[in-house]
Amino acid sequence: MKNPVIILVQTQMAANIGMCARAMLNCGLTELRLVAPRDGWPNPDAISPATDAKHIIESAKVYSTVKEATADCHQVYAATARIRHLNTPAVTATEAAAEIHQNAQSEAGEYQAAILFGPEASGLDNDSMSHADRLMHYPMNPDYTSLNLAQAVLLFSWEWWKSRPDATTTYETSWTPAPREEFDYFINRLENLLDDAGFFPNKLKKPTTLQKIKSLFNRSNPSSQEVKSLQGILTALIGISKK
Amino acid sequence: MKNPVIILVQTQMAANIGMCARAMLNCGLTELRLVAPRDGWPNPDAISPATDAKHIIESAKVYSTVKEATADCHQVYAATARIRHLNTPAVTATEAAAEIHQNAQSEAGEYQAAILFGPEASGLDNDSMSHADRLMHYPMNPDYTSLNLAQAVLLFSWEWWKSRPDATTTYETSWTPAPREEFDYFINRLENLLDDAGFFPNKLKKPTTLQKIKSLFNRSNPSSQEVKSLQGILTALIGISKK
């Protein structure tokens, strides 16, 4: 399966090309194409802003026209805020990402998508946009939709990365909750101590109050080590006035 | 309904603060707080990178500590790639955004969430992270997860903006986390009592031990009522041997 290529059209600042490469790498995209970068190519100014994405910069291919840069692509999206342009259908970045994954899966390795991003100051011009079959936009705060180039590349790349079919939502807990008996032992001890302290003046309300306390500690899912800390805290607190 | 506040901790470059403000405005966020920015504040270097978000820069509030900056916040997320830290639960930026909208809806105007972002070079330190009840991360390309500051702010803000009400199915949380100052007051009292009780025999290890205890209680997101219960438990426990 081919990942989408990012095509930067007539970019003005090489540093921005570097920052785009970095944003791509964050999201697993590696193929960068450049159409007529203003200050020529290769350009040392792109290297440092690319940080660890130097290999993306070094393998970037340069073209003189959008037409050449997109020749092998099956679907071309033009990133633009001017979505009423040219009667070309407009999708959001999120929709574009989903569509690209769908097509990539059904085409079994052949399908190549590309996203065009225009120059910093003006965005894509009409001629560049005419090579796209979809306009892609970011439904931003309507009062302020201007994104810088690397941020526009990042948001598309992020949407693509998040929606890839093999994305695993890695939602790991970083600790193991203690066995219930350790937790219950702590709660029992707390209950006994609170009984001793006269914490439950109303016997009828005690079960409810105790449930609430239990649920509060339960919510933390304390580890064995943490239950030991809680036990230590109990021991310390009840010892205070003996000192 | 209050929008989440973005808190930039010990930011090194004022230009990055400007770029963060721009990214916030793109996504309808306007409240920026700064904790001890390296080069002082106000700083003219922040203005130009903020472009149209100058008003966010001008109304940014400055604090000397994370504690002060988060005192009125009900839930605090720390943006970090170090998600195995301190046994604090980790959520993705997407999950954090959904959670914040849910809480904001159920709290009818009271609930204030905050997101902490650390300095460019090093990210949030342990002490700053200990003020958070959730770690927030971006499940990026595992080979290259380093995001620059403004891009990290942008991705959270974008997720928040995309998932704001209307379309989302709401499942309610059943409680409102207490304001941070109530929680901190409890932790301070516990610390003082444990000091009295000789719970920290090793002065050097005390900060780590205390962070772990704090993180354990933090994880429950106790409500105001629950913080009161915890205070009551403390009072009860230290009174036991006086009986």
PDB file of N, CA and C in Angstrom, chain B residues 143-174:
ATOM      1  N   ASP B 143       8.609   5.954  15.683  1.00  0.00           N
ATOM      2  CA  ASP B 143      10.020   6.240  15.399  1.00  0.00           C
ATOM      3  C   ASP B 143      10.347   7.720  15.513  1.00  0.00           C
ATOM      4  N   TYR B 144       9.348   8.566  15.584  1.00  0.00           N
ATOM      5  CA  TYR B 144       9.641  10.001  15.661  1.00  0.00           C
ATOM      6  C   TYR B 144       8.453  10.742  16.242  1.00  0.00           C
ATOM      7  N   THR B 145       8.455  10.896  17.548  1.00  0.00           N
ATOM      8  CA  THR B 145       7.295  11.480  18.213  1.00  0.00           C
ATOM      9  C   THR B 145       7.500  12.939  18.591  1.00  0.00           C
ATOM     10  N   SER B 146       8.678  13.487  18.301  1.00  0.00           N
ATOM     11  CA  SER B 146       8.964  14.847  18.750  1.00  0.00           C
ATOM     12  C   SER B 146       8.201  15.906  17.947  1.00  0.00           C
ATOM     13  N   LEU B 147       7.318  16.617  18.625  1.00  0.00           N
ATOM     14  CA  LEU B 147       6.517  17.681  18.010  1.00  0.00           C
ATOM     15  C   LEU B 147       7.028  19.022  18.500  1.00  0.00           C
ATOM     16  N   ASN B 148       7.036  20.049  17.633  1.00  0.00           N
ATOM     17  CA  ASN B 148       7.393  21.334  18.227  1.00  0.00           C
ATOM     18  C   ASN B 148       6.203  21.899  19.009  1.00  0.00           C
ATOM     19  N   LEU B 149       6.496  22.910  19.808  1.00  0.00           N
ATOM     20  CA  LEU B 149       5.507  23.392  20.770  1.00  0.00           C
ATOM     21  C   LEU B 149       4.201  23.828  20.104  1.00  0.00           C
ATOM     22  N   ALA B 150       4.313  24.685  19.077  1.00  0.00           N
ATOM     23  CA  ALA B 150       3.098  25.210  18.450  1.00  0.00           C
ATOM     24  C   ALA B 150       2.307  24.087  17.783  1.00  0.00           C
ATOM     25  N   GLN B 151       3.005  23.066  17.293  1.00  0.00           N
ATOM     26  CA  GLN B 151       2.296  21.969  16.644  1.00  0.00           C
ATOM     27  C   GLN B 151       1.574  21.108  17.672  1.00  0.00           C
ATOM     28  N   ALA B 152       2.189  20.944  18.829  1.00  0.00           N
ATOM     29  CA  ALA B 152       1.513  20.201  19.892  1.00  0.00           C
ATOM     30  C   ALA B 152       0.249  20.951  20.322  1.00  0.00           C
ATOM     31  N   VAL B 153       0.376  22.269  20.469  1.00  0.00           N
ATOM     32  CA  VAL B 153      -0.796  23.081  20.842  1.00  0.00           C
ATOM     33  C   VAL B 153      -1.855  23.000  19.749  1.00  0.00           C
ATOM     34  N   LEU B 154      -1.412  23.066  18.502  1.00  0.00           N
ATOM     35  CA  LEU B 154      -2.358  23.000  17.385  1.00  0.00           C
ATOM     36  C   LEU B 154      -3.137  21.691  17.384  1.00  0.00           C
ATOM     37  N   LEU B 155      -2.440  20.561  17.555  1.00  0.00           N
ATOM     38  CA  LEU B 155      -3.134  19.270  17.456  1.00  0.00           C
ATOM     39  C   LEU B 155      -4.164  19.100  18.566  1.00  0.00           C
ATOM     40  N   PHE B 156      -3.816  19.510  19.791  1.00  0.00           N
ATOM     41  CA  PHE B 156      -4.847  19.426  20.826  1.00  0.00           C
ATOM     42  C   PHE B 156      -6.020  20.338  20.464  1.00  0.00           C
ATOM     43  N   SER B 157      -5.693  21.584  20.091  1.00  0.00           N
ATOM     44  CA  SER B 157      -6.746  22.573  19.827  1.00  0.00           C
ATOM     45  C   SER B 157      -7.658  22.103  18.690  1.00  0.00           C
ATOM     46  N   TRP B 158      -7.042  21.529  17.681  1.00  0.00           N
ATOM     47  CA  TRP B 158      -7.785  20.986  16.534  1.00  0.00           C
ATOM     48  C   TRP B 158      -8.714  19.862  16.994  1.00  0.00           C
ATOM     49  N   GLU B 159      -8.236  18.967  17.816  1.00  0.00           N
ATOM     50  CA  GLU B 159      -9.082  17.879  18.300  1.00  0.00           C
ATOM     51  C   GLU B 159     -10.234  18.426  19.125  1.00  0.00           C
ATOM     52  N   TRP B 160      -9.920  19.443  19.915  1.00  0.00           N
ATOM     53  CA  TRP B 160     -10.963  20.049  20.740  1.00  0.00           C
ATOM     54  C   TRP B 160     -12.017  20.701  19.852  1.00  0.00           C
ATOM     55  N   TRP B 161     -11.567  21.467  18.884  1.00  0.00           N
ATOM     56  CA  TRP B 161     -12.462  22.201  17.987  1.00  0.00           C
ATOM     57  C   TRP B 161     -13.343  21.243  17.196  1.00  0.00           C
ATOM     58  N   LYS B 162     -12.729  20.170  16.687  1.00  0.00           N
ATOM     59  CA  LYS B 162     -13.489  19.218  15.875  1.00  0.00           C
ATOM     60  C   LYS B 162     -14.564  18.514  16.692  1.00  0.00           C
ATOM     61  N   SER B 163     -14.277  18.276  17.957  1.00  0.00           N
ATOM     62  CA  SER B 163     -15.195  17.431  18.723  1.00  0.00           C
ATOM     63  C   SER B 163     -16.136  18.241  19.591  1.00  0.00           C
ATOM     64  N   ARG B 164     -16.182  19.562  19.375  1.00  0.00           N
ATOM     65  CA  ARG B 164     -17.097  20.345  20.204  1.00  0.00           C
ATOM     66  C   ARG B 164     -18.538  19.939  19.909  1.00  0.00           C
ATOM     67  N   PRO B 165     -19.417  20.067  20.902  1.00  0.00           N
ATOM     68  CA  PRO B 165     -20.740  19.438  20.978  1.00  0.00           C
ATOM     69  C   PRO B 165     -21.483  19.125  19.658  1.00  0.00           C
ATOM     70  N   ASP B 166     -22.765  19.327  19.635  1.00  0.00           N
ATOM     71  CA  ASP B 166     -23.630  19.028  18.487  1.00  0.00           C
ATOM     72  C   ASP B 166     -23.648  17.544  18.160  1.00  0.00           C
ATOM     73  N   ALA B 167     -22.633  17.091  17.467  1.00  0.00           N
ATOM     74  CA  ALA B 167     -22.664  15.725  16.938  1.00  0.00           C
ATOM     75  C   ALA B 167     -22.363  14.650  17.971  1.00  0.00           C
ATOM     76  N   THR B 168     -21.663  14.985  19.022  1.00  0.00           N
ATOM     77  CA  THR B 168     -21.163  13.945  19.915  1.00  0.00           C
ATOM     78  C   THR B 168     -22.228  13.344  20.812  1.00  0.00           C
ATOM     79  N   THR B 169     -22.137  12.052  21.024  1.00  0.00           N
ATOM     80  CA  THR B 169     -23.009  11.400  21.995  1.00  0.00           C
ATOM     81  C   THR B 169     -22.442  11.620  23.386  1.00  0.00           C
ATOM     82  N   THR B 170     -23.286  12.099  24.269  1.00  0.00           N
ATOM     83  CA  THR B 170     -22.796  12.445  25.601  1.00  0.00           C
ATOM     84  C   THR B 170     -23.070  11.332  26.586  1.00  0.00           C
ATOM     85  N   TYR B 171     -22.028  10.792  27.155  1.00  0.00           N
ATOM     86  CA  TYR B 171     -22.259  10.021  28.363  1.00  0.00           C
ATOM     87  C   TYR B 171     -21.669  10.836  29.493  1.00  0.00           C
ATOM     88  N   GLU B 172     -22.452  10.963  30.545  1.00  0.00           N
ATOM     89  CA  GLU B 172     -22.072  11.929  31.554  1.00  0.00           C
ATOM     90  C   GLU B 172     -21.126  11.332  32.586  1.00  0.00           C
ATOM     91  N   THR B 173     -20.225  12.138  33.055  1.00  0.00           N
ATOM     92  CA  THR B 173     -19.491  11.728  34.243  1.00  0.00           C
ATOM     93  C   THR B 173     -20.374  12.070  35.415  1.00  0.00           C
ATOM     94  N   SER B 174     -20.226  11.329  36.483  1.00  0.00           N
ATOM     95  CA  SER B 174     -21.183  11.449  37.559  1.00  0.00           C
ATOM     96  C   SER B 174     -20.716  12.429  38.631  1.00  0.00           C
TER      97      SER B 174
END
